[in-house]
Amino acid sequence: MSSKCSKCGENAVITREYEGRSLCADHFKRSVERQFKKTIRTYNLLDSEDHVAVGLSGGKDSAVLLKLLHQVFGERPDINLSAIAVDEGIEGYRQESIDEAKKLTSKFDVDLEIVRFEDEYEISIDDLAGEQERPPCTVCGVLRRSLLNETARKLGADKLAIGHNLDDQAQTILMNHLRGDTSKLMRTGFRNDYLENQNLVTRIKPLGEIPEREVALYSKLEELGVVDECPHVDNSLIRPKVKKFLNNIQETMPGVKHSLVAQGERIAKNMDAELEKPELSPCKRCGEPTSQKICRKCKFLEDVKQ
Ligand code: SF4
Ligand code: ZN
């Protein structure tokens, strides 16, 4: 039996167990858009005169992020939008997602900057396939984060918007709890300027309160391109296990991801003054801010090239 929209009685496209209601396509899309604006307002993610660079991966999350930012702020003369796509050198998968990024940015008339691991670091993630000590995802994450920050800074961006959804946020927060890593917990908020370093562009996550399956449904309803999964995705790492655990537990506790994320924000806010922040200084190799002498990116690059 198909359910009906709790607002208008039309056929529903989704049932939200965490709210106990179903919504038709129209009311669902409006509700996602409302939530997006509410997150930006509540956590003060954007300011007038901001240049916002959007990290585009070719996947559903960042495509929805760019679409919503364009829809809400595209006409605002005081907000400037641009996009960055990182090519990690992943045969087959990455070219497709770069093409998708080009299509999206031309549709929304947004400038796109494409940066490549091969050009910046002289390695590609495909080179690391099969590595046990340094699985591709671990290196990829560190290198991509660094390159996105450097590129956003070079573009003069005030904010770097990334497409993390509620599920990503809940996973990250739980992982930091499991590791007992309070300092990292402080950096998982919707607006991350915790370390207050002028060389770190403030990262914002406007989709952080929208569940993954709703971002996927929104992208399907809006016909935004979705690219297949990266061939190096590694299900033995902690994150996919935490993801599975949260999805299982959600069946009996439908609001568990929302509660975790809300609690993470509260902890970060209340502990901010109490915690000693790590001192950052320029990396001896690349000059990027780090709490060590040599940053993680440079250590990885050194190991990988040996
Ligand atoms: Fe990089 Fe891993 Fe994501 Fe592939 S799955 S793009 S290797 S982080
Ligand atoms: Zn470095």
Short mmCIF file of C-alpha atoms and ligand atoms in Angstrom, two decimals:
data_model
loop_
_atom_site.label_atom_id
_atom_site.label_comp_id
_atom_site.label_asym_id
_atom_site.label_seq_id
_atom_site.Cartn_x
_atom_site.Cartn_y
_atom_site.Cartn_z
CA MET A 1 0.00 0.00 0.00
CA SER A 2 1.51 3.34 -1.00
CA SER A 3 1.35 6.04 1.63
CA LYS A 4 -0.01 9.54 1.17
CA CYS A 5 1.57 12.92 1.81
CA SER A 6 0.76 14.08 5.34
CA LYS A 7 0.34 17.64 4.02
CA CYS A 8 -1.73 17.31 0.85
CA GLY A 9 -2.82 13.67 0.45
CA GLU A 10 -0.90 13.16 -2.85
CA ASN A 11 1.13 9.96 -3.30
CA ALA A 12 4.16 10.09 -1.02
CA VAL A 13 7.73 9.64 -2.27
CA ILE A 14 9.20 9.21 1.20
CA THR A 15 8.23 8.25 4.73
CA ARG A 16 10.34 9.89 7.41
CA GLU A 17 10.32 7.54 10.37
CA TYR A 18 12.16 10.11 12.50
CA GLU A 19 9.24 12.52 12.08
CA GLY A 20 6.45 10.00 11.69
CA ARG A 21 5.18 11.52 8.42
CA SER A 22 5.18 10.94 4.67
CA LEU A 23 5.66 13.58 1.96
CA CYS A 24 4.91 13.93 -1.76
CA ALA A 25 7.67 15.07 -4.14
CA ASP A 26 6.71 18.73 -3.89
CA HIS A 27 6.42 18.91 -0.13
CA PHE A 28 9.55 16.79 0.27
CA LYS A 29 11.64 19.14 -1.90
CA ARG A 30 10.30 22.21 -0.10
CA SER A 31 11.10 20.64 3.24
CA VAL A 32 14.69 19.86 2.20
CA GLU A 33 15.12 23.44 0.97
CA ARG A 34 13.74 24.78 4.26
CA GLN A 35 16.10 22.60 6.27
CA PHE A 36 19.07 23.74 4.15
CA LYS A 37 18.26 27.41 4.83
CA LYS A 38 17.61 26.73 8.50
CA THR A 39 21.03 25.07 8.96
CA ILE A 40 22.75 28.04 7.28
CA ARG A 41 20.86 30.49 9.50
CA THR A 42 21.17 28.58 12.77
CA TYR A 43 24.90 27.98 12.51
CA ASN A 44 25.69 31.26 10.81
CA LEU A 45 27.37 29.53 7.86
CA LEU A 46 27.35 32.47 5.45
CA ASP A 47 28.01 36.15 5.75
CA SER A 48 27.31 39.01 3.40
CA GLU A 49 30.20 39.56 0.92
CA ASP A 50 31.27 35.92 1.16
CA HIS A 51 32.96 34.16 -1.72
CA VAL A 52 31.88 30.52 -1.32
CA ALA A 53 33.89 27.83 -3.11
CA VAL A 54 31.99 24.53 -3.40
CA GLY A 55 33.98 21.29 -3.38
CA LEU A 56 32.46 19.24 -6.21
CA SER A 57 32.97 15.49 -6.30
CA GLY A 58 30.56 14.55 -9.09
CA GLY A 59 28.44 12.66 -6.57
CA LYS A 60 24.92 13.43 -5.39
CA ASP A 61 25.85 15.36 -2.25
CA SER A 62 27.96 18.08 -3.78
CA ALA A 63 25.62 18.33 -6.81
CA VAL A 64 22.67 19.00 -4.48
CA LEU A 65 24.80 21.42 -2.46
CA LEU A 66 25.69 23.51 -5.53
CA LYS A 67 22.10 23.43 -6.78
CA LEU A 68 20.70 24.65 -3.45
CA LEU A 69 23.37 27.31 -2.95
CA HIS A 70 22.69 28.56 -6.45
CA GLN A 71 18.92 28.50 -5.90
CA VAL A 72 19.06 30.40 -2.61
CA PHE A 73 22.04 32.73 -3.16
CA GLY A 74 22.55 32.77 -6.95
CA GLU A 75 20.76 36.09 -7.33
CA ARG A 76 22.36 37.74 -4.33
CA PRO A 77 24.93 40.33 -5.51
CA ASP A 78 26.78 40.10 -2.18
CA ILE A 79 27.46 36.33 -2.41
CA ASN A 80 29.93 34.97 -4.95
CA LEU A 81 29.82 31.24 -5.81
CA SER A 82 32.57 29.18 -7.44
CA ALA A 83 33.45 25.48 -7.54
CA ILE A 84 36.52 23.27 -7.21
CA ALA A 85 36.85 19.71 -8.52
CA VAL A 86 39.78 17.55 -7.48
CA ASP A 87 41.05 14.90 -9.89
CA GLU A 88 42.76 12.26 -7.74
CA GLY A 89 43.75 10.17 -10.74
CA ILE A 90 41.26 7.31 -10.56
CA GLU A 91 40.89 5.70 -13.96
CA GLY A 92 37.36 5.64 -15.36
CA TYR A 93 35.65 7.04 -12.28
CA ARG A 94 37.25 10.45 -12.00
CA GLN A 95 36.97 11.56 -15.61
CA GLU A 96 33.26 10.85 -15.44
CA SER A 97 32.87 12.92 -12.30
CA ILE A 98 34.94 15.81 -13.69
CA ASP A 99 32.67 15.82 -16.76
CA GLU A 100 29.69 15.90 -14.41
CA ALA A 101 31.21 18.83 -12.50
CA LYS A 102 31.71 20.71 -15.78
CA LYS A 103 28.07 20.09 -16.78
CA LEU A 104 26.73 21.22 -13.42
CA THR A 105 28.79 24.40 -13.20
CA SER A 106 27.91 25.43 -16.73
CA LYS A 107 24.21 24.80 -15.96
CA PHE A 108 24.42 27.11 -12.93
CA ASP A 109 26.88 29.51 -14.56
CA VAL A 110 29.50 29.06 -11.85
CA ASP A 111 33.30 29.15 -12.45
CA LEU A 112 34.99 25.78 -12.01
CA GLU A 113 38.62 25.24 -10.99
CA ILE A 114 39.97 21.74 -11.69
CA VAL A 115 43.06 20.62 -9.77
CA ARG A 116 44.92 17.32 -10.21
CA PHE A 117 46.96 15.20 -7.82
CA GLU A 118 49.28 14.37 -10.72
CA ASP A 119 50.06 18.05 -11.30
CA GLU A 120 50.35 19.00 -7.63
CA TYR A 121 51.89 15.87 -6.09
CA GLU A 122 53.12 13.79 -9.02
CA ILE A 123 51.13 10.75 -7.89
CA SER A 124 47.70 9.36 -8.64
CA ILE A 125 45.52 7.40 -6.24
CA ASP A 126 45.57 4.48 -8.69
CA ASP A 127 49.31 4.18 -7.89
CA LEU A 128 48.37 3.22 -4.32
CA ALA A 129 45.89 0.45 -5.19
CA GLY A 130 46.55 -2.69 -3.15
CA GLU A 131 48.76 -0.86 -0.58
CA GLN A 132 48.18 -2.38 2.85
CA GLU A 133 50.08 0.11 4.97
CA ARG A 134 48.54 3.17 3.39
CA PRO A 135 45.16 2.30 1.90
CA PRO A 136 44.19 4.64 -0.98
CA CYS A 137 41.27 6.18 0.94
CA THR A 138 43.45 7.28 3.86
CA VAL A 139 45.97 9.08 1.64
CA CYS A 140 43.28 10.35 -0.72
CA GLY A 141 41.32 12.01 2.11
CA VAL A 142 44.34 13.87 3.50
CA LEU A 143 45.61 14.99 0.08
CA ARG A 144 42.18 16.09 -1.11
CA ARG A 145 41.40 18.07 2.03
CA SER A 146 44.71 19.88 1.74
CA LEU A 147 44.36 20.60 -1.97
CA LEU A 148 40.79 21.87 -1.55
CA ASN A 149 41.94 24.24 1.17
CA GLU A 150 44.92 25.52 -0.83
CA THR A 151 42.82 26.01 -3.94
CA ALA A 152 39.98 27.76 -2.09
CA ARG A 153 42.54 30.08 -0.51
CA LYS A 154 44.18 30.84 -3.86
CA LEU A 155 40.75 31.65 -5.30
CA GLY A 156 40.25 34.12 -2.44
CA ALA A 157 37.30 32.17 -1.00
CA ASP A 158 35.99 33.01 2.47
CA LYS A 159 34.20 29.68 2.84
CA LEU A 160 34.73 26.20 1.48
CA ALA A 161 31.36 24.42 1.26
CA ILE A 162 31.45 20.64 1.28
CA GLY A 163 28.61 18.20 0.70
CA HIS A 164 28.68 16.28 4.00
CA ASN A 165 25.18 15.10 4.87
CA LEU A 166 23.67 14.10 8.21
CA ASP A 167 24.93 10.51 7.88
CA ASP A 168 28.51 11.69 7.23
CA GLN A 169 28.30 14.00 10.23
CA ALA A 170 26.87 11.31 12.53
CA GLN A 171 29.56 8.83 11.43
CA THR A 172 32.38 11.33 11.98
CA ILE A 173 31.09 12.31 15.42
CA LEU A 174 30.68 8.69 16.53
CA MET A 175 34.16 7.82 15.20
CA ASN A 176 35.68 10.67 17.20
CA HIS A 177 33.81 9.48 20.31
CA LEU A 178 35.09 5.94 19.75
CA ARG A 179 38.65 7.21 19.40
CA GLY A 180 38.24 9.57 22.34
CA ASP A 181 39.47 12.37 20.08
CA THR A 182 37.99 15.53 21.60
CA SER A 183 40.10 17.87 19.51
CA LYS A 184 38.79 16.33 16.28
CA LEU A 185 35.26 16.37 17.68
CA MET A 186 35.62 20.15 17.93
CA ARG A 187 36.36 20.29 14.20
CA THR A 188 33.33 18.35 12.97
CA GLY A 189 30.81 21.18 13.33
CA PHE A 190 28.75 22.63 10.49
CA ARG A 191 31.06 25.62 10.50
CA ASN A 192 34.65 24.74 11.13
CA ASP A 193 36.86 27.68 11.94
CA TYR A 194 37.86 26.14 15.23
CA LEU A 195 41.61 26.41 14.64
CA GLU A 196 41.37 30.09 13.67
CA ASN A 197 44.26 30.08 11.22
CA GLN A 198 44.21 32.56 8.35
CA ASN A 199 45.55 29.92 5.95
CA LEU A 200 42.69 27.53 6.70
CA VAL A 201 39.56 28.49 4.78
CA THR A 202 36.45 28.07 6.96
CA ARG A 203 34.72 24.82 5.97
CA ILE A 204 30.93 24.81 6.03
CA LYS A 205 28.47 21.92 5.72
CA PRO A 206 25.04 23.25 4.78
CA LEU A 207 23.66 19.72 4.12
CA GLY A 208 24.75 18.49 7.54
CA GLU A 209 21.19 18.08 8.84
CA ILE A 210 19.78 16.31 5.77
CA PRO A 211 19.92 12.48 5.81
CA GLU A 212 21.87 10.78 3.03
CA ARG A 213 18.86 9.01 1.57
CA GLU A 214 17.02 12.35 1.34
CA VAL A 215 19.94 14.00 -0.47
CA ALA A 216 19.89 11.01 -2.85
CA LEU A 217 16.13 11.32 -3.40
CA TYR A 218 16.38 15.08 -3.91
CA SER A 219 19.14 14.60 -6.49
CA LYS A 220 17.02 11.98 -8.28
CA LEU A 221 13.92 14.20 -8.33
CA GLU A 222 15.99 17.12 -9.62
CA GLU A 223 17.79 14.88 -12.13
CA LEU A 224 21.24 15.85 -10.91
CA GLY A 225 23.90 13.48 -12.19
CA VAL A 226 25.22 10.76 -9.94
CA VAL A 227 28.49 9.03 -10.64
CA ASP A 228 29.22 5.40 -9.77
CA GLU A 229 31.23 4.52 -6.71
CA CYS A 230 35.03 4.85 -6.72
CA PRO A 231 36.69 1.45 -7.36
CA HIS A 232 39.03 1.92 -4.35
CA VAL A 233 36.27 2.26 -1.76
CA ASP A 234 37.43 0.15 1.18
CA ASN A 235 34.76 -1.45 3.36
CA SER A 236 37.29 -2.75 5.87
CA LEU A 237 37.97 0.76 7.22
CA ILE A 238 36.24 2.06 10.35
CA ARG A 239 33.86 4.47 8.62
CA PRO A 240 31.92 1.88 6.58
CA LYS A 241 31.57 -0.22 9.75
CA VAL A 242 30.25 2.75 11.71
CA LYS A 243 27.91 3.54 8.83
CA LYS A 244 26.49 0.01 8.90
CA PHE A 245 26.13 0.11 12.67
CA LEU A 246 24.22 3.42 12.59
CA ASN A 247 21.96 2.21 9.79
CA ASN A 248 21.15 -0.93 11.77
CA ILE A 249 20.45 0.88 15.00
CA GLN A 250 18.34 3.46 13.18
CA GLU A 251 15.73 0.78 12.51
CA THR A 252 14.83 0.77 16.18
CA MET A 253 15.93 4.35 16.96
CA PRO A 254 14.85 6.44 13.93
CA GLY A 255 16.24 9.71 15.31
CA VAL A 256 19.66 8.39 16.30
CA LYS A 257 21.67 10.25 13.62
CA HIS A 258 19.92 13.55 14.34
CA SER A 259 20.58 13.14 18.08
CA LEU A 260 24.25 12.34 17.58
CA VAL A 261 24.79 15.35 15.33
CA ALA A 262 22.88 17.73 17.62
CA GLN A 263 24.87 16.45 20.59
CA GLY A 264 28.15 16.85 18.69
CA GLU A 265 27.31 20.52 18.01
CA ARG A 266 26.41 21.11 21.67
CA ILE A 267 29.63 19.52 22.91
CA ALA A 268 31.72 21.54 20.47
CA LYS A 269 30.02 24.77 21.52
CA ASN A 270 30.28 24.17 25.24
CA MET A 271 33.84 22.91 25.26
CA ASP A 272 35.29 25.55 22.96
CA ALA A 273 36.58 27.77 25.76
CA GLU A 274 37.85 24.89 27.90
CA LEU A 275 40.03 23.11 25.42
CA GLU A 276 43.56 24.13 24.59
CA LYS A 277 43.81 24.50 20.83
CA PRO A 278 46.76 22.91 19.06
CA GLU A 279 49.36 25.47 17.99
CA LEU A 280 49.72 25.62 14.23
CA SER A 281 52.86 26.60 12.39
CA PRO A 282 53.86 26.33 8.72
CA CYS A 283 54.92 22.83 7.57
CA LYS A 284 58.69 22.75 6.98
CA ARG A 285 58.15 21.24 3.53
CA CYS A 286 55.06 22.86 2.04
CA GLY A 287 54.27 25.78 4.33
CA GLU A 288 50.69 24.70 5.00
CA PRO A 289 49.48 25.03 8.62
CA THR A 290 50.13 21.98 10.80
CA SER A 291 50.48 21.06 14.47
CA GLN A 292 53.58 18.94 13.66
CA LYS A 293 56.89 19.95 12.08
CA ILE A 294 55.91 18.24 8.84
CA CYS A 295 52.25 17.98 7.85
CA ARG A 296 50.46 14.66 7.26
CA LYS A 297 50.22 15.32 3.56
CA CYS A 298 53.99 15.78 3.20
CA LYS A 299 54.65 12.68 5.33
CA PHE A 300 52.36 10.61 3.14
CA LEU A 301 53.93 11.96 -0.03
CA GLU A 302 57.40 11.22 1.27
CA ASP A 303 56.42 7.60 2.20
CA VAL A 304 54.56 7.00 -1.02
CA LYS A 305 57.38 8.22 -3.24
CA GLN A 306 60.05 6.16 -1.45
FE1 SF4 B 1 39.46 8.60 -2.57
FE2 SF4 B 1 38.68 6.42 -1.23
FE3 SF4 B 1 36.88 8.27 -1.96
FE4 SF4 B 1 38.04 6.70 -3.79
S1 SF4 B 1 36.67 6.03 -2.13
S2 SF4 B 1 37.72 8.92 -3.95
S3 SF4 B 1 40.10 6.49 -2.96
S4 SF4 B 1 38.56 8.54 -0.51
ZN ZN B 2 53.46 19.88 4.32
#
